[in-house]
CSV table of C-alpha atoms in Angstrom, one decimal:
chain,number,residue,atom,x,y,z
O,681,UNK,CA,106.8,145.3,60.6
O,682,UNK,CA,105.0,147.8,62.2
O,683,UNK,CA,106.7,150.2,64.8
O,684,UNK,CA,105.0,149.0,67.7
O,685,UNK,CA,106.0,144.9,67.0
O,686,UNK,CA,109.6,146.9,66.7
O,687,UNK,CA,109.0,148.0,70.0
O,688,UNK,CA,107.9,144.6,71.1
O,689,UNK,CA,110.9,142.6,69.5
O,690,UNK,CA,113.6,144.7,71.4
O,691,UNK,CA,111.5,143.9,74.7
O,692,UNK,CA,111.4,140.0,74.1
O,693,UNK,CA,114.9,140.3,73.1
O,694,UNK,CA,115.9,142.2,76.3
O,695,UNK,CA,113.3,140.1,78.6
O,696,UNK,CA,114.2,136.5,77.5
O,697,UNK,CA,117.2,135.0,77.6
O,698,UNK,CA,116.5,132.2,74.9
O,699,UNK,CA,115.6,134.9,72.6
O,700,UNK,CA,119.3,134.1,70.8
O,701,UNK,CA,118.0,130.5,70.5
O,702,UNK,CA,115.2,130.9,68.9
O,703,UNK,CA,115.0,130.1,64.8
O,704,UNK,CA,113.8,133.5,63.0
O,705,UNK,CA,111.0,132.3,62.4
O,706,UNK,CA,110.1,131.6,66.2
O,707,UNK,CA,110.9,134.9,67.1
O,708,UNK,CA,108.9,136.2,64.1
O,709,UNK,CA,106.4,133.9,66.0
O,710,UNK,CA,106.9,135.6,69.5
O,711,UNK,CA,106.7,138.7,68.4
O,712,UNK,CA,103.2,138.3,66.3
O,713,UNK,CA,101.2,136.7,69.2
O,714,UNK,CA,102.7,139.1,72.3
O,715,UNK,CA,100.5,142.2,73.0
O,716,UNK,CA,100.6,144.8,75.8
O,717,UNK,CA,97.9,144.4,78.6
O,718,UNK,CA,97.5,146.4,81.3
O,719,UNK,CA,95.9,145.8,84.9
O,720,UNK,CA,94.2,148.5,87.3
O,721,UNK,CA,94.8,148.0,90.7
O,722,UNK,CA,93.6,145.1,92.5
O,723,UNK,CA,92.5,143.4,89.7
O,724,UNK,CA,92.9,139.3,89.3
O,725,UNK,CA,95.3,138.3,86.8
O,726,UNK,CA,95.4,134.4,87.2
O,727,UNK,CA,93.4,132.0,89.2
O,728,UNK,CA,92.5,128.6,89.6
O,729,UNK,CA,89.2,128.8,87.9
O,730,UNK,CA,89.9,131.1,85.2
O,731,UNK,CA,91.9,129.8,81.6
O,732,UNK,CA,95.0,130.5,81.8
O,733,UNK,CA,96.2,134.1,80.4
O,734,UNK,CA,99.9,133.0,79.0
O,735,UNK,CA,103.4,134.5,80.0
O,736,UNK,CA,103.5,138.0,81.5
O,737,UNK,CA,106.7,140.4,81.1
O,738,UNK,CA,106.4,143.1,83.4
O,739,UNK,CA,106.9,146.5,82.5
O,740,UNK,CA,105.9,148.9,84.9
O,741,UNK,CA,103.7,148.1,88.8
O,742,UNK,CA,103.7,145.4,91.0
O,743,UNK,CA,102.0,141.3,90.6
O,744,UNK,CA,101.3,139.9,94.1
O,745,UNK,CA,100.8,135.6,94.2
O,746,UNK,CA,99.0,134.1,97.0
O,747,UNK,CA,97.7,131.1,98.1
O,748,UNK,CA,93.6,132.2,99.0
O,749,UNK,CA,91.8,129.3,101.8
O,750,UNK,CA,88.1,128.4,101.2
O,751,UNK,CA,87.0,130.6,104.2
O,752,UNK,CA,89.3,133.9,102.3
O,753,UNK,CA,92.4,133.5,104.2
O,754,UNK,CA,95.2,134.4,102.1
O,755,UNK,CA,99.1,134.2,102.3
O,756,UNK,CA,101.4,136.4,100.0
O,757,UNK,CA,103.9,133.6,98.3
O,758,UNK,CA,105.7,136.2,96.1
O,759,UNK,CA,105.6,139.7,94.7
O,760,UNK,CA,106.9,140.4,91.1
O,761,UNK,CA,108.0,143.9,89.4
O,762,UNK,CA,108.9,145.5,86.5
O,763,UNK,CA,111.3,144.0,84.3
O,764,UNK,CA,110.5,140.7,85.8
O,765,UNK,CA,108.6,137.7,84.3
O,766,UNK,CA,105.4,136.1,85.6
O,767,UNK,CA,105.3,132.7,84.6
O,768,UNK,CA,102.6,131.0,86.9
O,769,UNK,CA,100.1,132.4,85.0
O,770,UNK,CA,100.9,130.2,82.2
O,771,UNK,CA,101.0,127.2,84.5
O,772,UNK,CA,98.6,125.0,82.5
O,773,UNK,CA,101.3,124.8,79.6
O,774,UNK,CA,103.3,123.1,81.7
O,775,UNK,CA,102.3,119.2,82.8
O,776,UNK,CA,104.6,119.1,85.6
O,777,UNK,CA,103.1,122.5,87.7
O,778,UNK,CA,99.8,122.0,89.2
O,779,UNK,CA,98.4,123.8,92.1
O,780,UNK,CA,96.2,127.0,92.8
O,781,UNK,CA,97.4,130.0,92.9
O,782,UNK,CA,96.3,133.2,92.4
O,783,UNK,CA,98.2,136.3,90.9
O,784,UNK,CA,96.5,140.0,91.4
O,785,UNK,CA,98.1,143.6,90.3
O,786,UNK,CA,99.0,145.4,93.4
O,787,UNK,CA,99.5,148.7,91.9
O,788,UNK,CA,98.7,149.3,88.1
O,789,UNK,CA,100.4,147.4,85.9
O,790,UNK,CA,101.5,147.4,82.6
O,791,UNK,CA,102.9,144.2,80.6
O,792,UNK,CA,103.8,142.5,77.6
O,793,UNK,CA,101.6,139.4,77.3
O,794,UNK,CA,102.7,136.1,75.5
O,795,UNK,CA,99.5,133.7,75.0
O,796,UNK,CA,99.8,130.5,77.0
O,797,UNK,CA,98.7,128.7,73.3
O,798,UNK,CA,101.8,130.2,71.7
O,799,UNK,CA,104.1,129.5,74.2
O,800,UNK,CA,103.1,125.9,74.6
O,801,UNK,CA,104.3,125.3,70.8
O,802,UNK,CA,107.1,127.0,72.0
O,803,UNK,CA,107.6,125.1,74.4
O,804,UNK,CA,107.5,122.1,72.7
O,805,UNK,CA,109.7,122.9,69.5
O,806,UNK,CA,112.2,124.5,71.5
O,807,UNK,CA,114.3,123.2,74.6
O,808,UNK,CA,115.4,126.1,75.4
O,809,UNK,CA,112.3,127.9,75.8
O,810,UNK,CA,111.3,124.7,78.1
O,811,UNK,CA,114.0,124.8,80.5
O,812,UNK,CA,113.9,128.3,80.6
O,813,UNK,CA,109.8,128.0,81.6
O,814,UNK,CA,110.8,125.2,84.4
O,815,UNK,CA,114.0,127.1,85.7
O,816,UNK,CA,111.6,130.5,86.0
O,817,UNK,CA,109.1,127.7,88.3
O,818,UNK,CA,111.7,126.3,90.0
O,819,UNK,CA,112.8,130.1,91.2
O,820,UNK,CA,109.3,130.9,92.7
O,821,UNK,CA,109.5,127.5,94.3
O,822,UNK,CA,112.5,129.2,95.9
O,823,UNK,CA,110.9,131.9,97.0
O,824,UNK,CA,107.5,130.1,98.1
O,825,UNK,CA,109.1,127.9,100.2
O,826,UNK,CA,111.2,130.8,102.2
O,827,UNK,CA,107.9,132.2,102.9
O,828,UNK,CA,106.3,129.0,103.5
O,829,UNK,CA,108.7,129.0,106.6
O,830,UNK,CA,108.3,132.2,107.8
O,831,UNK,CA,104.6,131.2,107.8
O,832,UNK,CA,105.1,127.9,109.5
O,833,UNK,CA,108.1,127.9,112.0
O,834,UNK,CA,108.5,132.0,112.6
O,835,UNK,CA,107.6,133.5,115.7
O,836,UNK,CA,105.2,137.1,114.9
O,837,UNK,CA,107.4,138.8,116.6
O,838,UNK,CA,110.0,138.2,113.9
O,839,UNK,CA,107.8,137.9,111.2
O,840,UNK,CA,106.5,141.2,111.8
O,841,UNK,CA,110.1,142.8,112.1
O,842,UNK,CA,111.1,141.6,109.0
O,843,UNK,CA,108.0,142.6,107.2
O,844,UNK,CA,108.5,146.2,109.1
O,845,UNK,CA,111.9,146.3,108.2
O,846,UNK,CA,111.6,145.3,104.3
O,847,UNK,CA,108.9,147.4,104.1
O,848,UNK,CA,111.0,150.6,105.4
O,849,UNK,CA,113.9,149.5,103.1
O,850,UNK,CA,111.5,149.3,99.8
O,851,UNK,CA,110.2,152.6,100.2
O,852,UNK,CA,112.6,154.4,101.7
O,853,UNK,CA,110.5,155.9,104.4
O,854,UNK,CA,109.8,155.1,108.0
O,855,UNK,CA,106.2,154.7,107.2
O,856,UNK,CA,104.7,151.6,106.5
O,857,UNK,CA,101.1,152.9,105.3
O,858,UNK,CA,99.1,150.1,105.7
O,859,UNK,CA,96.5,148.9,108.2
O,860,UNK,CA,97.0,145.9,110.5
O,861,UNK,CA,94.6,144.1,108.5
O,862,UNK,CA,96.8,144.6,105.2
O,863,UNK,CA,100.3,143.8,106.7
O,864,UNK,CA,98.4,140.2,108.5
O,865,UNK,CA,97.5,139.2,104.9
O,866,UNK,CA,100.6,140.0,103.5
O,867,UNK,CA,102.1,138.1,106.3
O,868,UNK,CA,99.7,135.6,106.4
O,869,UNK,CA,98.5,135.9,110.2
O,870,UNK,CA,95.7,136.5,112.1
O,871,UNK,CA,94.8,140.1,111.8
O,872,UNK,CA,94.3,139.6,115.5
O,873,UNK,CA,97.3,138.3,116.3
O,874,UNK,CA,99.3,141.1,114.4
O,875,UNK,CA,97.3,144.1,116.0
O,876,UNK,CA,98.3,142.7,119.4
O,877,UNK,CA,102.3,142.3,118.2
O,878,UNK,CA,102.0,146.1,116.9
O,879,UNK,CA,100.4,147.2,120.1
O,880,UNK,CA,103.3,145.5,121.8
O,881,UNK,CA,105.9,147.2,119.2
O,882,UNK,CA,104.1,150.4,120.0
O,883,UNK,CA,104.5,149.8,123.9
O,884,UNK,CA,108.1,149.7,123.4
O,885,UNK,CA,108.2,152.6,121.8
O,886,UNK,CA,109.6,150.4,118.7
O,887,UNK,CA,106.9,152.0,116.3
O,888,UNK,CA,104.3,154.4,116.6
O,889,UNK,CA,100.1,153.6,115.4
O,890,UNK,CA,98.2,156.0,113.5
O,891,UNK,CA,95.1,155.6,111.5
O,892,UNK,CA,95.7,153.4,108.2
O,893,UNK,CA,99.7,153.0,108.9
O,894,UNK,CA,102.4,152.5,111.2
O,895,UNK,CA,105.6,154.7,111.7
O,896,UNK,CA,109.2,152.9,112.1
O,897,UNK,CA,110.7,155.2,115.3
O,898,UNK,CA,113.4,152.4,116.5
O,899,UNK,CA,114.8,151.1,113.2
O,900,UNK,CA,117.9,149.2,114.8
O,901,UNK,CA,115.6,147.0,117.0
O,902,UNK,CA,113.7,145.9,114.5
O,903,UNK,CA,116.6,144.7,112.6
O,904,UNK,CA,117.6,143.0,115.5
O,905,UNK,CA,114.3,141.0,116.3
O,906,UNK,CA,114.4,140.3,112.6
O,907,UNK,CA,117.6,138.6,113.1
O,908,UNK,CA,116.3,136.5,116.0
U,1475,UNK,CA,133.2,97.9,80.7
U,1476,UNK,CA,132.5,96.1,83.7
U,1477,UNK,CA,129.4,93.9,84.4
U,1478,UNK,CA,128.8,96.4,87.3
U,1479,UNK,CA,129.1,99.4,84.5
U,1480,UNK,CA,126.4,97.6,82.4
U,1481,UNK,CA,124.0,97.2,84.5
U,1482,UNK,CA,124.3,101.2,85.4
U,1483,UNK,CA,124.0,102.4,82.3
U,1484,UNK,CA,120.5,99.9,81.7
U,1485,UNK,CA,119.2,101.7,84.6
U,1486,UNK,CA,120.3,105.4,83.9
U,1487,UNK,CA,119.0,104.8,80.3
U,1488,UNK,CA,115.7,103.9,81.6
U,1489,UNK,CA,115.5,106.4,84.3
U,1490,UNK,CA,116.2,109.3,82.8
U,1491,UNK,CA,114.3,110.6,79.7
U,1492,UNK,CA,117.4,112.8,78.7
U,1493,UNK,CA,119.3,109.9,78.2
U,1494,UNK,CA,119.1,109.3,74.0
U,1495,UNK,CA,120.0,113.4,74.3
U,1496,UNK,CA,123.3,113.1,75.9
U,1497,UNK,CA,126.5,112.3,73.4
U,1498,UNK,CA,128.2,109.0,73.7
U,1499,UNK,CA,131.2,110.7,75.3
U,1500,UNK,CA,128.7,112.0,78.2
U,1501,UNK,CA,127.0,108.9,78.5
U,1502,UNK,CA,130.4,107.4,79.5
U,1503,UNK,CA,131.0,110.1,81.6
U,1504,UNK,CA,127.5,109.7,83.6
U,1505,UNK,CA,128.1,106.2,83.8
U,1506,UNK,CA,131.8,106.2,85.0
U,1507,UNK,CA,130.5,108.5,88.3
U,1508,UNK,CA,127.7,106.8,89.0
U,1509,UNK,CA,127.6,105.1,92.1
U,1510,UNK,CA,125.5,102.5,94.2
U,1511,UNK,CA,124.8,103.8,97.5
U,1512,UNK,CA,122.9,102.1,100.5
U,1513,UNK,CA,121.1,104.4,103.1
U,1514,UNK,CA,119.9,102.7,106.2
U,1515,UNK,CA,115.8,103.6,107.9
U,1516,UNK,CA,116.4,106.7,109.7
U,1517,UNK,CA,119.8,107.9,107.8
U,1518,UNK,CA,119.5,112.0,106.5
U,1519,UNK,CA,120.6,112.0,103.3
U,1520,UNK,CA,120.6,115.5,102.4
U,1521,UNK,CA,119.9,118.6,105.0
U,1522,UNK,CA,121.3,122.7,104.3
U,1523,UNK,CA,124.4,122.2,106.2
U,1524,UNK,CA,126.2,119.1,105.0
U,1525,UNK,CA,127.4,119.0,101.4
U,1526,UNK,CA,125.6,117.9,98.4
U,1527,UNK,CA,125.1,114.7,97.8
U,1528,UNK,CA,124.2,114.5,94.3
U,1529,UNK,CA,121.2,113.1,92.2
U,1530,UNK,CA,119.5,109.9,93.1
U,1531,UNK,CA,118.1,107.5,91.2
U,1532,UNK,CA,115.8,105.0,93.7
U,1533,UNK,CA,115.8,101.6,93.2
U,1534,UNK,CA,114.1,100.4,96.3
U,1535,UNK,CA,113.2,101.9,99.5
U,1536,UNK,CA,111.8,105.1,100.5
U,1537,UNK,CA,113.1,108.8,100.9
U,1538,UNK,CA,111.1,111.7,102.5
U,1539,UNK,CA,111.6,115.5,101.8
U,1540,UNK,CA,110.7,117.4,105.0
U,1541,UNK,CA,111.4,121.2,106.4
U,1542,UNK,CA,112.8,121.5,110.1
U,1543,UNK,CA,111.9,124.5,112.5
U,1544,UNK,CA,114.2,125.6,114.8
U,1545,UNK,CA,112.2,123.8,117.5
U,1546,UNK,CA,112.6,120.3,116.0
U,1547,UNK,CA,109.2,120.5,114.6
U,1548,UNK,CA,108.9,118.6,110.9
U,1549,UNK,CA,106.5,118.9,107.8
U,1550,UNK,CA,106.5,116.2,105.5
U,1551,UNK,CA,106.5,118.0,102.0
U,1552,UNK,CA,106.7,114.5,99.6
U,1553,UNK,CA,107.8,111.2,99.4
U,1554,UNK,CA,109.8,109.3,96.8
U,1555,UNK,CA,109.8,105.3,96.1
U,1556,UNK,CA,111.5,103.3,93.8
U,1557,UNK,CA,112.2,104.0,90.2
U,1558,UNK,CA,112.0,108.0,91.0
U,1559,UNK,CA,114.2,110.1,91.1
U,1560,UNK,CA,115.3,112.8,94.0
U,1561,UNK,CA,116.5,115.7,92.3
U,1562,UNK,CA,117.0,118.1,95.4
U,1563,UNK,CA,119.5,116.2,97.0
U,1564,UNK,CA,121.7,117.9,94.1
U,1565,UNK,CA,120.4,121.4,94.7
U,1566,UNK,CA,123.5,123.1,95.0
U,1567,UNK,CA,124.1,122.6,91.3
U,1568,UNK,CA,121.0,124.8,90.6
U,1569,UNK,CA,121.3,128.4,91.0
U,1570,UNK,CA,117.4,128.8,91.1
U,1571,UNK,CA,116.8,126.6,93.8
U,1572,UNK,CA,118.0,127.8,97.2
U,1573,UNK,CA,116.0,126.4,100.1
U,1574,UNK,CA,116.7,124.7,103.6
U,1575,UNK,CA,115.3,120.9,102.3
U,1576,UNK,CA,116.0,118.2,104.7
U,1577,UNK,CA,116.0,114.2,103.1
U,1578,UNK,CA,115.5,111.4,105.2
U,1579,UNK,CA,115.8,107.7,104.3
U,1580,UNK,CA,112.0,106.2,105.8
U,1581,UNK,CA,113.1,102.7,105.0
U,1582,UNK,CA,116.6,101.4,103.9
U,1583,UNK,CA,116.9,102.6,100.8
U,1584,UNK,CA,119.1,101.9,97.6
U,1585,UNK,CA,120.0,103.6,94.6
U,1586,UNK,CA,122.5,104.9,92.0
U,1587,UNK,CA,123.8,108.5,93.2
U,1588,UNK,CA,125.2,110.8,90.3
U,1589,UNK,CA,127.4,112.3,92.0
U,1590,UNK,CA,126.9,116.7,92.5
U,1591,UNK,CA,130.1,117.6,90.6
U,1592,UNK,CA,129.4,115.6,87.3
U,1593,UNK,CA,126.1,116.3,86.8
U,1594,UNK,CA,126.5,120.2,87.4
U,1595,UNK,CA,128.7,119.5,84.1
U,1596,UNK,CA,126.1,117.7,82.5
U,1597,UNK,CA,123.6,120.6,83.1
U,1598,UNK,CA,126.1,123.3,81.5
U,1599,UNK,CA,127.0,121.5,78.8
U,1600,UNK,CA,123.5,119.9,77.8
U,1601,UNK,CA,120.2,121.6,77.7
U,1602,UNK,CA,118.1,118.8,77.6
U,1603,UNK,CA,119.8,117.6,81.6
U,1604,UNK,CA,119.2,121.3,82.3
U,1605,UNK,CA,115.6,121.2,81.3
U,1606,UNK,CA,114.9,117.4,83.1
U,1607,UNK,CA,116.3,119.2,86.5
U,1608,UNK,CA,114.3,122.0,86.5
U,1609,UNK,CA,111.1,120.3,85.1
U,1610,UNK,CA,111.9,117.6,87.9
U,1611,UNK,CA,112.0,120.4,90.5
U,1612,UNK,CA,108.4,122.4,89.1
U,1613,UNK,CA,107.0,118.6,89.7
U,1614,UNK,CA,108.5,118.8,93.5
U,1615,UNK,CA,107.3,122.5,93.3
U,1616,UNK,CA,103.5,121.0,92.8
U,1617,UNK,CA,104.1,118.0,95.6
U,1618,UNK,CA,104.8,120.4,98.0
U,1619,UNK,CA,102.6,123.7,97.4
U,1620,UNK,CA,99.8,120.6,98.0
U,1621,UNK,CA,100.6,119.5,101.2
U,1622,UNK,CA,101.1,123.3,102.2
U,1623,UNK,CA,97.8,124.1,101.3
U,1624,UNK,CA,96.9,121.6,103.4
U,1625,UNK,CA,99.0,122.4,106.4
U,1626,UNK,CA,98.1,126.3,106.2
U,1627,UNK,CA,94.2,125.5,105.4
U,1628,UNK,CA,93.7,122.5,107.5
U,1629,UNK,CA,90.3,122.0,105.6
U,1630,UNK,CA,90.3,118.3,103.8
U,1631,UNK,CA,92.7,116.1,105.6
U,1632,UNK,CA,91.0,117.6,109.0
U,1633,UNK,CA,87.3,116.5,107.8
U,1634,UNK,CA,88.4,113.6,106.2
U,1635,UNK,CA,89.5,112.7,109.6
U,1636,UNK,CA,86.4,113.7,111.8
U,1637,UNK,CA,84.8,111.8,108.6
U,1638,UNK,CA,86.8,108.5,109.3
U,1639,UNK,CA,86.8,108.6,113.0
U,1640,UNK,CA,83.3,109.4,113.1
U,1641,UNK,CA,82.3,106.2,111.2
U,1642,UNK,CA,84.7,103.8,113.1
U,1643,UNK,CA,82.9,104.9,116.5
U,1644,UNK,CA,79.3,104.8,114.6
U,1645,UNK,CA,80.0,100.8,113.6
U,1646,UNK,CA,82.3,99.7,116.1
U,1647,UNK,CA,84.8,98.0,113.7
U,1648,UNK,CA,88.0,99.9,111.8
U,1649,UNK,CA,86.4,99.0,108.6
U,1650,UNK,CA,85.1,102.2,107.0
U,1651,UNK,CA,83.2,100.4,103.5
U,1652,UNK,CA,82.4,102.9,101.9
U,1653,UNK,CA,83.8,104.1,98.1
U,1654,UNK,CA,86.0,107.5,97.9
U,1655,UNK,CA,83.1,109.2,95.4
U,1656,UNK,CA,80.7,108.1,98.5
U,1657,UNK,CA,82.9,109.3,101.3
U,1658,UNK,CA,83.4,112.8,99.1
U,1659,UNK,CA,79.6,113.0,99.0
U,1660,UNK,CA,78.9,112.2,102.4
U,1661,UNK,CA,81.3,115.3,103.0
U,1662,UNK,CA,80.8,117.6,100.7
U,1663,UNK,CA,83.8,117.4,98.8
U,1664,UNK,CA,84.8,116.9,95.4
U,1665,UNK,CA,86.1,113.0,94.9
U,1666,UNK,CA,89.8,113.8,93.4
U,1667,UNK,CA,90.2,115.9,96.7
U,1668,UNK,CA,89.4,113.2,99.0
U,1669,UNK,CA,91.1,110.2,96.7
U,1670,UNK,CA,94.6,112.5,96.9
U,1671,UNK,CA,93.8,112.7,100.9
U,1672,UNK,CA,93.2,109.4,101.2
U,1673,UNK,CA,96.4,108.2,99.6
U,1674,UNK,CA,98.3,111.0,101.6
U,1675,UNK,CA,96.9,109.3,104.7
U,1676,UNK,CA,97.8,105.9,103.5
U,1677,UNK,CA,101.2,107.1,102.5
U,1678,UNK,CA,101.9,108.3,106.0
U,1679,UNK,CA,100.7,104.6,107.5
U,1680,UNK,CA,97.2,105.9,109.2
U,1681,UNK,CA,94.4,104.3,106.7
U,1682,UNK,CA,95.2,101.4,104.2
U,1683,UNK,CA,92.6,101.3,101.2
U,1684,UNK,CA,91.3,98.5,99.8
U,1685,UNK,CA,88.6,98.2,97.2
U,1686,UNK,CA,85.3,99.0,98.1
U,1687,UNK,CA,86.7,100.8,101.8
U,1688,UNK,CA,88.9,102.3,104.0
U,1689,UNK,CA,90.5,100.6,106.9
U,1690,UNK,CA,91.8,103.2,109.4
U,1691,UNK,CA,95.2,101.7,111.1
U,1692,UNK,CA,96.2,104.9,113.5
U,1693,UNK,CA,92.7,105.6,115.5
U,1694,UNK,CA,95.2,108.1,117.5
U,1695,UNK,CA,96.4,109.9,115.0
U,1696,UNK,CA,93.2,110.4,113.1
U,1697,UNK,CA,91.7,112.0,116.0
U,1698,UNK,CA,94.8,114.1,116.8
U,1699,UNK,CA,94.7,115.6,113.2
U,1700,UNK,CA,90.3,115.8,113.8
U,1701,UNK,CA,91.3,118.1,117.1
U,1702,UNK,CA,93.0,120.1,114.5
């Protein structure tokens, strides 16, 4: 064993909960077909058109999934981050998950990579591994569908709030650095329609607009709006 | 064992594919808390605020899974008949699921309930119940990132309805006759895009299909949807 599949094995072991019930020889298994990938920036990990890359666990950056609409709307369903597990892009191993989704690396991202063909025999030899894939889905469904109604029933007002208010939280600053054209496809809006509610934010004296960001002054009415 | 009993544990053998995986004792067990239950047209069956009713398995009627705004205003994320099974009606017993899900009987409806408690004891104590939950939920997962793609995009179902309403005024009679790989064509769409729309809108009671053609049954609501 080489010191690099050492390296690996301790990762899978640390990553995967149904390491423990795997047979030696399936973790022998795991460990031969998983290799480290990385992503730059903006690149596409998964989509609907592309074969499917296999089971991702993150190591270091950030994976955005998104729903993309024929004329290029798009509408952020989840983010993922190091240390978690990206199992949408091995959708087609699994018969009962079918829809498109795309998956991009928002910052530079570095990864352990199982092959979708490898973990499909997994899959099927071990039950563990299987309700472990389906219980990792059934998580992002979780998360999709609490964004799927802020998209749907959520006034902008609040949605913007709470994407201000995360935002500040995450980072740890009061600056959000992104333009209004970034934050309405993260919040799936109008870029239109945000660039007004940031204007309005700004009149109030809530935040404050510079070029390519916007500053958090009023922090406590922001959590307020974002509590409707 | 009662006739009753008998007759239950025919019908949770041959609805649910975990059955030859459970132990004799936990076959009892299912069957012993299994119950009929009757839900009358309009009657909720499951919403965030009441407590969990447990798993269903349908015998006849109809059940439909829908999210509720604060306004009253409903999406329709999928529909369940007879001989299916409604798995989020028990989603308290899954940690990874954790979503405001409202149920609604859409015509009186019967079938066996597993009650929440005993099947939550299932799931810890048998991976294979574990895995049919979650894989059940990834298939829900699939139902309802589909109609949300079509709620968000308004692409198909809106064409398909200009399509429809189009050729009803064109010929003066309800009867579009025209095959789904020819209405696809005629609208630049691929023909497992517009069969899956088609069905949606015979599902909801707007078009019935017939071989050969299209009969369109809610001239209102067609154009309402074509308006967009």
């Amino acid at each position: 064993m080489t010191e690099n599949t050492q390296v690996h094995r301790q990762c899978l072991a640390c990553g995967f909960p149904f390491w423990e019930q795997l047979t030696a020889e399936e973790q022998d298994m795991l460990c031969r077909y998983t290799r480290p990938v990385k992503y730059q920036k903006g690149a596409r990990v998964h989509s609907p058109t592309e074969s499917c890359v296999g089971i991702l666990l993150l190591r270091t950056g950030q994976l955005r999934a998104y729903l993309l609409s024929e004329d290029g709307r798009d509408i952020t369903l989840y983010r993922l981050f190091g240390g978690e597990v990206c199992i949408l892009s091995a959708s087609c191993v699994m018969d009962a998950v079918n829809f498109d989704l795309y998956i991009d690396a928002e910052e530079d991202t570095e990864a352990y990579c199982i092959s979708a063909g490898i973990f499909r025999r997994l899959m099927q030899q071990n039950v563990y591994v299987r309700c472990y894939a389906y219980q990792m889905t059934a998580e992002r469904f979780s998360d999709t569908m609490w964004t799927m109604q802020q998209v749907l029933f959520m006034s902008v007002d609040r949605r913007l709030a709470i994407f201000l208010t995360d935002e500040i939280a995450k980072t740890g600053s009061e600056d959000v650095r992104l333009t209004h054209d970034q934050i309405a496809r993260y919040m799936g809006s109008a870029r239109e329609v945000v660039s007004r509610m940031l204007k309005y934010f700004a009149q109030e004296g809530w935040v404050k607009l510079y070029r390519g960001g916007v500053q958090v002054l009023d922090r406590k009415k922001l959590q307020e709006i974002a509590r409707g």
